[in-house]
XYZ file of C-alpha atoms in Angstrom:
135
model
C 12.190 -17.116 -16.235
C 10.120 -18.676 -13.269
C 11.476 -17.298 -9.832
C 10.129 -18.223 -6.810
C 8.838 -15.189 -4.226
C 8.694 -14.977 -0.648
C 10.737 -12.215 1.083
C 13.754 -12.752 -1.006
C 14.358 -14.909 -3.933
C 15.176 -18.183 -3.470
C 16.111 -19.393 -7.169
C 16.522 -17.902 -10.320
C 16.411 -20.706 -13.483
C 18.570 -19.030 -16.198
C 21.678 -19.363 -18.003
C 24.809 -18.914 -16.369
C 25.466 -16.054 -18.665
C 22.504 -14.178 -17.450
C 23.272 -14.844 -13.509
C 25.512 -12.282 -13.860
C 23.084 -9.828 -15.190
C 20.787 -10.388 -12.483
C 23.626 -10.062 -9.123
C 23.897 -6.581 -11.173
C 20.116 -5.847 -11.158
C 19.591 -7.050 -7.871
C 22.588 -5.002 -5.849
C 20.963 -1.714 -7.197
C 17.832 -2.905 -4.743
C 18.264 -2.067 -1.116
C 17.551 -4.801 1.096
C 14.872 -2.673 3.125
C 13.201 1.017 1.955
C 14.163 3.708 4.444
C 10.986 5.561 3.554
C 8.621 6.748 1.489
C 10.009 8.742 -1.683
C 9.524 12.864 -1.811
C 5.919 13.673 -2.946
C 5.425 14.284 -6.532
C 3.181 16.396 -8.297
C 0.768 13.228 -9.381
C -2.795 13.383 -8.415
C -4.869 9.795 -8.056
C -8.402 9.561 -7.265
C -10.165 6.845 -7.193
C -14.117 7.411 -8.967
C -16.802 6.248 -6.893
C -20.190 5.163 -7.815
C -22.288 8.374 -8.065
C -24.465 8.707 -4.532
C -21.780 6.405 -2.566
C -20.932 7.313 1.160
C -18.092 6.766 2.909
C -17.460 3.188 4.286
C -15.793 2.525 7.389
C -15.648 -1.162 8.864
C -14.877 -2.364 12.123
C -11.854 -3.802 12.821
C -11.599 -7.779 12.841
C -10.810 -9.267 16.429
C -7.281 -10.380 16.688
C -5.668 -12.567 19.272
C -3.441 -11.294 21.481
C 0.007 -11.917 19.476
C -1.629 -10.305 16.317
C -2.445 -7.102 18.163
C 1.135 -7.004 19.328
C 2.234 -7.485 15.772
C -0.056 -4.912 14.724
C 1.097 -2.441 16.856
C 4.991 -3.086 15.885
C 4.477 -2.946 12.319
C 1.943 0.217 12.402
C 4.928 1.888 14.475
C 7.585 1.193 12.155
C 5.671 2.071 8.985
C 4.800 5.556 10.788
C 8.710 6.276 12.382
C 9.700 5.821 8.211
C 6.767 8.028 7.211
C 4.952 5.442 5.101
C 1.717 6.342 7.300
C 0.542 9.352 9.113
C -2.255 9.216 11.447
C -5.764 9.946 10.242
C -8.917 11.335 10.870
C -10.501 10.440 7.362
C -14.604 8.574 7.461
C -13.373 5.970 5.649
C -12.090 2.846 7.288
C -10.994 -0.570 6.209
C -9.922 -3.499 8.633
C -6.793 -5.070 8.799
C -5.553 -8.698 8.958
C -2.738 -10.860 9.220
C -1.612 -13.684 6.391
C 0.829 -15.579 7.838
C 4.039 -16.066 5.100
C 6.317 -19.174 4.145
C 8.761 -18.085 7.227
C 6.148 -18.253 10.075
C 6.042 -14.078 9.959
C 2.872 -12.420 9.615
C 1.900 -9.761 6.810
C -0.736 -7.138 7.329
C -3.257 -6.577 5.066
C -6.055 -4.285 3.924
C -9.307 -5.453 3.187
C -10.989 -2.880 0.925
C -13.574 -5.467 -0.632
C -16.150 -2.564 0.457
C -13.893 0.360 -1.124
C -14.069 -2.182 -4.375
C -17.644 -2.812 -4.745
C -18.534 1.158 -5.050
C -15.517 1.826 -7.444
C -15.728 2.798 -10.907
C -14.095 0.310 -12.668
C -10.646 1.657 -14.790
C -11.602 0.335 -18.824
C -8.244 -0.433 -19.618
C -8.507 -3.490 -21.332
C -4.958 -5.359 -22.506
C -3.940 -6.147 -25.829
C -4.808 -9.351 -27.171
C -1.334 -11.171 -27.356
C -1.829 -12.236 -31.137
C -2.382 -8.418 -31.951
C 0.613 -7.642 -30.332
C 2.542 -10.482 -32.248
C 1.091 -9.284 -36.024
C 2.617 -5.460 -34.830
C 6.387 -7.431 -34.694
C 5.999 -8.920 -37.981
């Protein structure tokens, strides 16, 4: 079914039989995450290229408005705990994209953190394999 994404969705094409399924599936959502859920015991690292240093950009100039933004939305991701402060040697710079509604979204560029990554070799399925397993 095609939706169309911004914030919220705007229009769901389906049958009016299934509009019901999805008010269900979409009042289970809340509207805005209070915080970060409890740790779990899941370890992720990500494999660097053997020899690689730590990489730590300077920040991209912003005008004035986009530093204010900045600071807003770095102080309301830290008072619900989705960031801490840091002390780490690696460093990647923020920006702004600004959305449909005129609001701005902050971004990580980690184009540097991606060119010394090991690569994840987890190719997907070609589709007509999957559809001789259903026969």
């Amino acid at each position: 079914l095609p939706l169309q994404f911004d914030d919220k969705i705007h229009a769901i094409n389906a049958f009016p039989l299934d509009m019901c399924k999805f008010d269900i599936i979409l009042d289970v959502f809340p509207d805005e995450l209070p915080g970060i859920p409890p740790v779990h015991e899941v370890e992720f690292n990500i494999e660097l290229i053997p020899g690689a240093k730590p990489i730590s950009k300077a920040p991209y100039r912003m005008a004035p408005i986009e530093l204010k933004e900045l600071k807003d939305q770095l102080q309301e991701l830290l008072e619900r705990g989705f960031i801490r402060p840091s002390v780490s040697p690696w460093g990647a710079p923020v920006l702004f994209v600004k959305k449909k509604d005129g609001s701005m979204r902050l971004c990580i560029d980690y184009r540097e953190l991606n060119k010394i990554t090991i690569r994840n070799r987890y190719p997907l399925p070609r589709i007509d394999d999957l559809f001789d397993q259903l026969q």
